[in-house]
mmCIF file of C-alpha atoms and ligand atoms in Angstrom:
data_model
loop_
_atom_site.group_PDB
_atom_site.id
_atom_site.type_symbol
_atom_site.label_atom_id
_atom_site.label_comp_id
_atom_site.label_asym_id
_atom_site.label_seq_id
_atom_site.Cartn_x
_atom_site.Cartn_y
_atom_site.Cartn_z
ATOM 1 C CA MET D 1 -28.408 -38.189 17.507
ATOM 2 C CA ARG D 2 -26.008 -36.127 19.564
ATOM 3 C CA ARG D 3 -23.271 -38.700 18.948
ATOM 4 C CA LEU D 4 -23.936 -38.580 15.196
ATOM 5 C CA LEU D 5 -23.687 -34.764 15.257
ATOM 6 C CA VAL D 6 -20.346 -34.875 17.100
ATOM 7 C CA VAL D 7 -18.967 -37.433 14.589
ATOM 8 C CA ALA D 8 -20.167 -35.251 11.677
ATOM 9 C CA ALA D 9 -18.605 -32.115 13.180
ATOM 10 C CA GLY D 10 -15.361 -34.028 13.725
ATOM 11 C CA LEU D 11 -15.393 -35.290 10.183
ATOM 12 C CA LEU D 12 -16.009 -31.802 8.839
ATOM 13 C CA SER D 13 -13.121 -30.314 10.766
ATOM 14 C CA TRP D 14 -10.849 -33.226 9.743
ATOM 15 C CA CYS D 15 -11.791 -32.614 6.095
ATOM 16 C CA GLY D 16 -11.036 -28.882 6.536
ATOM 17 C CA LEU D 17 -7.653 -29.671 8.045
ATOM 18 C CA ALA D 18 -6.811 -32.224 5.350
ATOM 19 C CA HIS D 19 -7.785 -29.673 2.737
ATOM 20 C CA ALA D 20 -5.582 -27.009 4.417
ATOM 21 C CA GLN D 21 -2.653 -29.484 4.689
ATOM 22 C CA GLY D 22 -2.727 -29.989 0.941
ATOM 23 C CA PHE D 23 -2.950 -26.244 0.262
ATOM 24 C CA PRO D 24 -2.046 -24.949 -2.227
ATOM 25 C CA THR D 25 -2.726 -27.440 -4.987
ATOM 26 C CA HIS D 26 -2.836 -24.856 -7.798
ATOM 27 C CA PRO D 27 -1.666 -21.237 -8.468
ATOM 28 C CA ILE D 28 -2.774 -18.455 -6.132
ATOM 29 C CA THR D 29 -3.880 -15.095 -7.539
ATOM 30 C CA MET D 30 -2.512 -12.052 -5.715
ATOM 31 C CA VAL D 31 -4.639 -9.078 -6.864
ATOM 32 C CA VAL D 32 -2.892 -5.716 -7.030
ATOM 33 C CA PRO D 33 -5.569 -3.011 -7.071
ATOM 34 C CA PHE D 34 -3.410 -0.515 -8.941
ATOM 35 C CA ALA D 35 -1.563 -0.307 -12.311
ATOM 36 C CA ALA D 36 1.638 -2.236 -13.004
ATOM 37 C CA GLY D 37 4.817 -0.262 -12.391
ATOM 38 C CA GLY D 38 3.666 1.516 -9.238
ATOM 39 C CA PRO D 39 4.728 0.888 -5.624
ATOM 40 C CA THR D 40 1.980 -1.588 -4.682
ATOM 41 C CA ASP D 41 2.731 -3.641 -7.796
ATOM 42 C CA ALA D 42 6.456 -3.580 -7.167
ATOM 43 C CA ILE D 43 6.046 -4.692 -3.578
ATOM 44 C CA ALA D 44 3.573 -7.450 -4.603
ATOM 45 C CA ARG D 45 5.849 -8.794 -7.333
ATOM 46 C CA ILE D 46 8.841 -9.072 -5.004
ATOM 47 C CA VAL D 47 6.864 -10.776 -2.303
ATOM 48 C CA ALA D 48 4.805 -13.042 -4.689
ATOM 49 C CA GLU D 49 7.959 -14.330 -6.383
ATOM 50 C CA GLN D 50 9.452 -15.532 -3.086
ATOM 51 C CA MET D 51 6.125 -16.798 -1.708
ATOM 52 C CA SER D 52 5.785 -18.970 -4.810
ATOM 53 C CA LYS D 53 9.122 -20.602 -3.940
ATOM 54 C CA VAL D 54 8.085 -21.175 -0.372
ATOM 55 C CA LEU D 55 4.609 -22.533 -1.177
ATOM 56 C CA GLY D 56 5.772 -24.675 -4.131
ATOM 57 C CA GLN D 57 2.933 -23.107 -6.251
ATOM 58 C CA GLN D 58 2.936 -20.032 -8.396
ATOM 59 C CA VAL D 59 1.593 -16.816 -6.815
ATOM 60 C CA LEU D 60 0.398 -14.883 -9.854
ATOM 61 C CA VAL D 61 0.046 -11.087 -9.653
ATOM 62 C CA GLU D 62 -3.073 -9.689 -11.316
ATOM 63 C CA ASN D 63 -3.496 -5.943 -11.724
ATOM 64 C CA ALA D 64 -7.184 -4.927 -11.493
ATOM 65 C CA LEU D 65 -7.806 -1.250 -11.508
ATOM 66 C CA GLY D 66 -10.325 1.425 -10.551
ATOM 67 C CA ALA D 67 -11.755 3.732 -7.877
ATOM 68 C CA GLY D 68 -8.479 4.162 -5.902
ATOM 69 C CA GLY D 69 -8.050 0.379 -5.685
ATOM 70 C CA THR D 70 -11.473 -0.162 -4.111
ATOM 71 C CA THR D 71 -13.040 -1.953 -7.058
ATOM 72 C CA ALA D 72 -10.581 -4.881 -7.024
ATOM 73 C CA THR D 73 -10.407 -4.934 -3.235
ATOM 74 C CA ALA D 74 -14.228 -5.292 -3.080
ATOM 75 C CA ARG D 75 -13.932 -8.140 -5.572
ATOM 76 C CA VAL D 76 -11.475 -9.985 -3.328
ATOM 77 C CA ALA D 77 -13.690 -9.432 -0.289
ATOM 78 C CA GLN D 78 -16.429 -11.255 -2.110
ATOM 79 C CA ALA D 79 -14.192 -13.993 -3.597
ATOM 80 C CA LYS D 80 -14.418 -17.642 -2.592
ATOM 81 C CA PRO D 81 -12.631 -17.822 0.843
ATOM 82 C CA ASP D 82 -10.300 -20.702 -0.134
ATOM 83 C CA GLY D 83 -6.926 -18.920 -0.052
ATOM 84 C CA TYR D 84 -6.570 -18.893 -3.861
ATOM 85 C CA THR D 85 -7.531 -15.240 -4.237
ATOM 86 C CA ILE D 86 -5.791 -12.692 -2.012
ATOM 87 C CA VAL D 87 -5.156 -8.932 -2.310
ATOM 88 C CA MET D 88 -2.161 -6.750 -1.717
ATOM 89 C CA GLY D 89 -4.061 -4.139 0.173
ATOM 90 C CA GLN D 90 -2.480 -0.976 1.518
ATOM 91 C CA MET D 91 -2.995 2.202 3.511
ATOM 92 C CA GLY D 92 -5.349 3.521 0.781
ATOM 93 C CA THR D 93 -7.642 0.539 0.234
ATOM 94 C CA HIS D 94 -7.629 -0.559 3.912
ATOM 95 C CA GLY D 95 -6.965 2.653 5.744
ATOM 96 C CA THR D 96 -8.306 5.776 4.086
ATOM 97 C CA ALA D 97 -10.929 4.458 1.637
ATOM 98 C CA PRO D 98 -13.770 4.499 4.301
ATOM 99 C CA ALA D 99 -13.216 8.229 4.785
ATOM 100 C CA VAL D 100 -13.983 9.065 1.114
ATOM 101 C CA TYR D 101 -16.264 6.320 -0.092
ATOM 102 C CA PRO D 102 -19.579 6.473 1.858
ATOM 103 C CA ASN D 103 -20.835 3.429 -0.168
ATOM 104 C CA LEU D 104 -17.636 1.368 0.080
ATOM 105 C CA ARG D 105 -18.601 -2.187 -0.802
ATOM 106 C CA TYR D 106 -16.341 -3.695 1.929
ATOM 107 C CA ASN D 107 -15.350 -3.050 5.490
ATOM 108 C CA PRO D 108 -11.517 -3.228 5.731
ATOM 109 C CA VAL D 109 -11.729 -4.337 9.343
ATOM 110 C CA THR D 110 -14.466 -7.028 9.209
ATOM 111 C CA ASP D 111 -14.609 -8.319 5.623
ATOM 112 C CA PHE D 112 -11.095 -9.838 5.397
ATOM 113 C CA ALA D 113 -8.906 -12.510 6.957
ATOM 114 C CA PRO D 114 -5.694 -10.562 7.402
ATOM 115 C CA ILE D 115 -2.542 -12.473 6.325
ATOM 116 C CA GLY D 116 0.307 -10.160 7.299
ATOM 117 C CA MET D 117 2.108 -6.844 6.818
ATOM 118 C CA ALA D 118 4.364 -6.939 3.727
ATOM 119 C CA THR D 119 6.192 -3.559 3.699
ATOM 120 C CA LEU D 120 6.187 -0.116 5.204
ATOM 121 C CA ALA D 121 7.280 2.834 3.089
ATOM 122 C CA PRO D 122 7.518 6.526 3.960
ATOM 123 C CA VAL D 123 5.967 9.034 1.532
ATOM 124 C CA LEU D 124 8.307 10.965 -0.696
ATOM 125 C CA ILE D 125 7.527 14.425 -2.255
ATOM 126 C CA VAL D 126 8.658 14.394 -5.861
ATOM 127 C CA ALA D 127 8.411 16.778 -8.821
ATOM 128 C CA ARG D 128 9.295 16.942 -12.477
ATOM 129 C CA LYS D 129 13.019 17.680 -12.763
ATOM 130 C CA ASP D 130 12.578 21.252 -14.098
ATOM 131 C CA LEU D 131 10.137 22.484 -11.501
ATOM 132 C CA PRO D 132 11.839 25.774 -10.398
ATOM 133 C CA PRO D 133 11.890 25.478 -6.528
ATOM 134 C CA LYS D 134 15.220 24.164 -5.247
ATOM 135 C CA ASP D 135 14.057 22.962 -1.811
ATOM 136 C CA LEU D 136 10.905 22.381 0.204
ATOM 137 C CA LYS D 137 10.749 25.933 1.626
ATOM 138 C CA GLU D 138 10.947 27.316 -1.931
ATOM 139 C CA LEU D 139 8.388 24.819 -3.098
ATOM 140 C CA ILE D 140 5.917 25.919 -0.450
ATOM 141 C CA ALA D 141 6.411 29.610 -1.394
ATOM 142 C CA TYR D 142 6.140 28.699 -5.095
ATOM 143 C CA ALA D 143 2.969 26.670 -4.522
ATOM 144 C CA LYS D 144 1.380 29.541 -2.658
ATOM 145 C CA ALA D 145 2.197 31.947 -5.460
ATOM 146 C CA ASN D 146 1.380 29.588 -8.350
ATOM 147 C CA ALA D 147 -1.220 27.145 -6.992
ATOM 148 C CA SER D 148 -3.524 27.577 -9.990
ATOM 149 C CA LYS D 149 -0.697 26.649 -12.427
ATOM 150 C CA LEU D 150 0.421 23.516 -10.635
ATOM 151 C CA ASN D 151 -0.936 19.998 -10.832
ATOM 152 C CA GLU D 152 -0.327 16.897 -8.782
ATOM 153 C CA ALA D 153 -1.067 13.279 -9.682
ATOM 154 C CA HIS D 154 -2.555 10.518 -7.526
ATOM 155 C CA ALA D 155 -3.682 6.913 -7.944
ATOM 156 C CA GLY D 156 -7.423 7.636 -7.429
ATOM 157 C CA VAL D 157 -9.531 9.000 -4.623
ATOM 158 C CA GLY D 158 -8.557 7.347 -1.331
ATOM 159 C CA SER D 159 -5.223 6.054 -2.544
ATOM 160 C CA ILE D 160 -2.001 6.729 -0.614
ATOM 161 C CA SER D 161 -0.876 9.377 -3.056
ATOM 162 C CA TYR D 162 -4.366 11.051 -2.939
ATOM 163 C CA THR D 163 -4.299 11.145 0.891
ATOM 164 C CA SER D 164 -0.651 12.275 0.994
ATOM 165 C CA CYS D 165 -1.242 15.068 -1.557
ATOM 166 C CA THR D 166 -4.292 16.180 0.325
ATOM 167 C CA LEU D 167 -2.448 16.227 3.652
ATOM 168 C CA PHE D 168 0.493 17.986 2.011
ATOM 169 C CA ASN D 169 -1.690 20.659 0.477
ATOM 170 C CA ALA D 170 -3.477 21.201 3.747
ATOM 171 C CA ALA D 171 -0.143 21.451 5.594
ATOM 172 C CA MET D 172 1.062 24.102 3.008
ATOM 173 C CA GLY D 173 -2.281 25.841 3.067
ATOM 174 C CA VAL D 174 -2.750 25.686 -0.742
ATOM 175 C CA LYS D 175 -5.166 24.037 -3.152
ATOM 176 C CA ILE D 176 -3.518 22.306 -6.143
ATOM 177 C CA THR D 177 -5.375 20.739 -9.132
ATOM 178 C CA GLN D 178 -5.283 16.964 -8.631
ATOM 179 C CA VAL D 179 -5.158 14.578 -11.610
ATOM 180 C CA ALA D 180 -6.372 10.987 -11.023
ATOM 181 C CA TYR D 181 -4.628 7.937 -12.494
ATOM 182 C CA ARG D 182 -5.254 4.247 -11.999
ATOM 183 C CA GLY D 183 -1.921 3.825 -10.296
ATOM 184 C CA THR D 184 1.120 6.009 -9.831
ATOM 185 C CA GLY D 185 3.202 3.961 -12.235
ATOM 186 C CA PRO D 186 1.490 5.665 -15.229
ATOM 187 C CA ALA D 187 1.561 8.970 -13.320
ATOM 188 C CA LEU D 188 5.280 8.715 -12.900
ATOM 189 C CA ASN D 189 5.653 8.195 -16.674
ATOM 190 C CA ASP D 190 3.735 11.459 -17.253
ATOM 191 C CA MET D 191 5.919 13.218 -14.763
ATOM 192 C CA LEU D 192 9.019 12.010 -16.594
ATOM 193 C CA ALA D 193 7.455 13.425 -19.749
ATOM 194 C CA GLY D 194 6.898 16.805 -17.966
ATOM 195 C CA GLN D 195 3.157 16.680 -17.826
ATOM 196 C CA ILE D 196 2.802 16.224 -14.082
ATOM 197 C CA ASP D 197 4.360 18.722 -11.590
ATOM 198 C CA LEU D 198 4.131 17.028 -8.208
ATOM 199 C CA MET D 199 3.408 13.744 -6.491
ATOM 200 C CA CYS D 200 3.402 12.571 -2.884
ATOM 201 C CA ASP D 201 3.652 8.750 -2.873
ATOM 202 C CA GLN D 202 5.279 5.905 -1.022
ATOM 203 C CA VAL D 203 8.996 6.023 -1.841
ATOM 204 C CA VAL D 204 9.142 2.584 -3.515
ATOM 205 C CA THR D 205 9.684 2.900 -7.320
ATOM 206 C CA TYR D 206 10.941 6.546 -7.230
ATOM 207 C CA VAL D 207 14.493 5.920 -5.881
ATOM 208 C CA GLU D 208 16.218 5.153 -9.213
ATOM 209 C CA GLN D 209 14.573 8.063 -10.992
ATOM 210 C CA VAL D 210 15.595 10.491 -8.178
ATOM 211 C CA LYS D 211 19.169 9.147 -8.045
ATOM 212 C CA GLY D 212 19.402 9.460 -11.839
ATOM 213 C CA GLY D 213 18.107 13.003 -11.865
ATOM 214 C CA ALA D 214 14.980 12.201 -14.008
ATOM 215 C CA ILE D 215 12.786 13.675 -11.272
ATOM 216 C CA LYS D 216 13.589 15.677 -8.118
ATOM 217 C CA ALA D 217 12.726 14.797 -4.523
ATOM 218 C CA TYR D 218 11.994 17.636 -2.018
ATOM 219 C CA ALA D 219 11.614 15.671 1.216
ATOM 220 C CA ILE D 220 10.704 12.356 2.753
ATOM 221 C CA ALA D 221 7.718 12.582 5.051
ATOM 222 C CA SER D 222 9.115 10.628 7.982
ATOM 223 C CA SER D 223 11.032 11.334 11.170
ATOM 224 C CA GLU D 224 14.280 9.788 9.736
ATOM 225 C CA ARG D 225 15.970 9.993 6.364
ATOM 226 C CA SER D 226 15.586 6.875 4.148
ATOM 227 C CA PRO D 227 18.793 4.860 3.733
ATOM 228 C CA ALA D 228 17.754 4.451 0.113
ATOM 229 C CA LEU D 229 17.904 8.228 -0.429
ATOM 230 C CA PRO D 230 20.260 9.532 2.284
ATOM 231 C CA ASN D 231 20.602 12.966 0.609
ATOM 232 C CA VAL D 232 16.882 13.739 0.711
ATOM 233 C CA PRO D 233 15.963 15.665 3.918
ATOM 234 C CA THR D 234 12.995 14.700 6.120
ATOM 235 C CA THR D 235 10.021 17.067 6.134
ATOM 236 C CA LYS D 236 11.064 17.989 9.675
ATOM 237 C CA GLU D 237 14.509 19.099 8.454
ATOM 238 C CA ALA D 238 13.041 20.767 5.395
ATOM 239 C CA GLY D 239 10.512 22.907 7.234
ATOM 240 C CA LEU D 240 7.189 21.023 7.191
ATOM 241 C CA PRO D 241 7.433 18.824 10.379
ATOM 242 C CA ASN D 242 3.704 18.196 10.603
ATOM 243 C CA PHE D 243 3.554 16.340 7.294
ATOM 244 C CA GLN D 244 4.559 12.766 7.990
ATOM 245 C CA VAL D 245 3.081 9.699 6.378
ATOM 246 C CA MET D 246 4.227 6.115 6.742
ATOM 247 C CA ALA D 247 2.459 4.067 4.020
ATOM 248 C CA TRP D 248 2.120 0.315 4.238
ATOM 249 C CA SER D 249 1.053 -2.677 2.146
ATOM 250 C CA ALA D 250 -0.320 -5.924 3.497
ATOM 251 C CA LEU D 251 -1.912 -9.122 2.330
ATOM 252 C CA PHE D 252 -5.479 -10.018 2.956
ATOM 253 C CA ALA D 253 -7.727 -13.024 2.093
ATOM 254 C CA PRO D 254 -11.545 -12.904 2.128
ATOM 255 C CA LYS D 255 -13.280 -13.302 5.449
ATOM 256 C CA GLY D 256 -14.092 -16.911 6.110
ATOM 257 C CA THR D 257 -10.816 -18.274 4.697
ATOM 258 C CA PRO D 258 -9.955 -21.298 6.959
ATOM 259 C CA PRO D 259 -7.474 -20.317 9.699
ATOM 260 C CA GLU D 260 -5.096 -23.144 8.643
ATOM 261 C CA ILE D 261 -4.854 -21.745 5.150
ATOM 262 C CA VAL D 262 -4.386 -18.150 6.454
ATOM 263 C CA ALA D 263 -1.567 -19.543 8.656
ATOM 264 C CA LYS D 264 0.101 -21.200 5.619
ATOM 265 C CA LEU D 265 -0.064 -17.959 3.642
ATOM 266 C CA SER D 266 1.125 -15.945 6.623
ATOM 267 C CA GLY D 267 4.010 -18.341 7.210
ATOM 268 C CA ALA D 268 4.972 -18.109 3.522
ATOM 269 C CA LEU D 269 4.907 -14.242 3.678
ATOM 270 C CA ASP D 270 7.026 -14.376 6.852
ATOM 271 C CA LYS D 271 9.573 -16.693 5.213
ATOM 272 C CA ALA D 272 9.619 -14.504 2.065
ATOM 273 C CA LEU D 273 10.377 -11.455 4.126
ATOM 274 C CA ASP D 274 13.238 -13.277 5.843
ATOM 275 C CA ASP D 275 14.898 -13.876 2.467
ATOM 276 C CA GLU D 276 18.010 -11.834 2.013
ATOM 277 C CA ASN D 277 17.348 -11.017 -1.601
ATOM 278 C CA VAL D 278 13.739 -9.902 -0.880
ATOM 279 C CA ARG D 279 14.929 -7.714 1.953
ATOM 280 C CA LYS D 280 17.631 -6.191 -0.277
ATOM 281 C CA ARG D 281 15.249 -5.462 -3.096
ATOM 282 C CA LEU D 282 12.670 -3.881 -0.809
ATOM 283 C CA THR D 283 15.149 -1.781 1.212
ATOM 284 C CA GLU D 284 16.984 -0.644 -1.921
ATOM 285 C CA GLN D 285 13.691 0.933 -2.964
ATOM 286 C CA GLY D 286 13.170 2.573 0.402
ATOM 287 C CA GLY D 287 10.773 -0.075 1.752
ATOM 288 C CA ILE D 288 10.987 -1.096 5.377
ATOM 289 C CA VAL D 289 10.612 -4.800 6.112
ATOM 290 C CA PRO D 290 8.302 -5.173 9.070
ATOM 291 C CA PRO D 291 9.755 -6.803 12.214
ATOM 292 C CA LYS D 292 8.709 -10.422 12.762
ATOM 293 C CA ALA D 293 6.262 -9.583 15.551
ATOM 294 C CA ASP D 294 4.377 -7.193 13.202
ATOM 295 C CA ARG D 295 3.817 -9.834 10.454
ATOM 296 C CA THR D 296 1.079 -11.944 12.112
ATOM 297 C CA PRO D 297 -2.633 -11.886 11.106
ATOM 298 C CA ALA D 298 -3.641 -10.835 14.694
ATOM 299 C CA TRP D 299 -1.245 -7.854 14.564
ATOM 300 C CA LEU D 300 -2.514 -6.718 11.137
ATOM 301 C CA GLN D 301 -6.157 -7.035 12.277
ATOM 302 C CA ALA D 302 -5.531 -4.689 15.190
ATOM 303 C CA PHE D 303 -3.370 -2.387 13.056
ATOM 304 C CA VAL D 304 -6.006 -1.936 10.287
ATOM 305 C CA LYS D 305 -8.694 -1.031 12.844
ATOM 306 C CA ASN D 306 -6.371 1.524 14.388
ATOM 307 C CA GLU D 307 -5.416 2.949 10.962
ATOM 308 C CA VAL D 308 -9.020 3.433 9.914
ATOM 309 C CA GLU D 309 -9.781 5.174 13.235
ATOM 310 C CA ARG D 310 -6.654 7.335 12.955
ATOM 311 C CA LEU D 311 -6.769 8.247 9.286
ATOM 312 C CA THR D 312 -10.533 8.860 8.842
ATOM 313 C CA PRO D 313 -10.647 12.171 10.856
ATOM 314 C CA LEU D 314 -7.179 13.211 9.554
ATOM 315 C CA LEU D 315 -8.185 12.971 5.885
ATOM 316 C CA LYS D 316 -11.669 14.444 6.428
ATOM 317 C CA ALA D 317 -10.155 17.408 8.180
ATOM 318 C CA ALA D 318 -7.599 17.970 5.414
ATOM 319 C CA LEU D 319 -10.341 17.721 2.755
ATOM 320 C CA ALA D 320 -12.494 20.223 4.722
ATOM 321 C CA ALA D 321 -9.516 22.589 4.816
ATOM 322 C CA GLN D 322 -9.251 22.434 1.018
ATOM 323 C CA LYS D 323 -12.900 23.580 0.452
HETATM 324 C C1 LIG N 401 -1.121 4.774 -3.978
HETATM 325 O O1 LIG N 401 -1.070 5.959 -4.284
HETATM 326 O O2 LIG N 401 -2.011 4.310 -3.208
HETATM 327 C C2 LIG N 401 -0.180 3.804 -4.601
HETATM 328 O O3 LIG N 401 1.088 4.239 -4.596
HETATM 329 C C3 LIG N 401 -0.754 3.404 -5.956
HETATM 330 C C4 LIG N 401 0.111 2.508 -6.740
HETATM 331 O O4 LIG N 401 0.730 1.563 -6.158
HETATM 332 O O5 LIG N 401 0.130 2.723 -7.945
#
């Protein structure tokens, strides 16, 4: 009986390995939990295109919206763990969501098989082009005097832009009306039309509009200037040193995805990020390609745990300060 069980276990693991070796045999769906045209979508499309080439199968991007990205992320957590449904999670869905959704239908740390970090991106403070303040110091004074007249857009409660705006407001000591969108792509369109005053979001997708003068950038919330926008000062230079946010986007499969399949996806992401054209497209938009050592599933697993622990008290304190 024991021998039979050993043989059966061996057969099962051989079948699993054989299945993983053939992976992928059909297209993979990469879920983006925010609207098309926003930073998460832009990063996902650049990475998916190159991963398709590496894997020899299409990686199709599917935008699925709602609740600051948590609706679609929950769907992926519950998807069949076969590697064919993965999510481009990010600092909102996998870092700050637990702080603001008491009934979140997934645990970012335990309900996923991390694949790897895709891109880091500092947060940029942007405004409609005709907002009167000329620099960050003027903006802070203006916000204090006109808080009730200003609005700021975000991509849903818990998203990167929501967290960044909340931290920004707390750092300035003002309360500004927040307008929720299902992604900052549509929010940027409304800013271009003059309906939205302010946004704090990961820099990716704002660079061209800032360079072209269609919107204005007050500061980048990082310790160093972004090579993509070298004329935009850091928050430290501009007078708000305590407001610094480094956003990130990373790929996750559902928990239970076979390790061999996770390794294939992770290897494809790693190769995609080594591609010169991918690196150029990401860095031109202000993204930071993670170093090789920070692209592994194990690194991402530890990072997400740390981010949830770091960001939860930070966001809760900023929200409490806004009450
Ligand atoms: C966020 O605010 O979390 C993202 O920038 C949303 C998006 O990619 O649209």
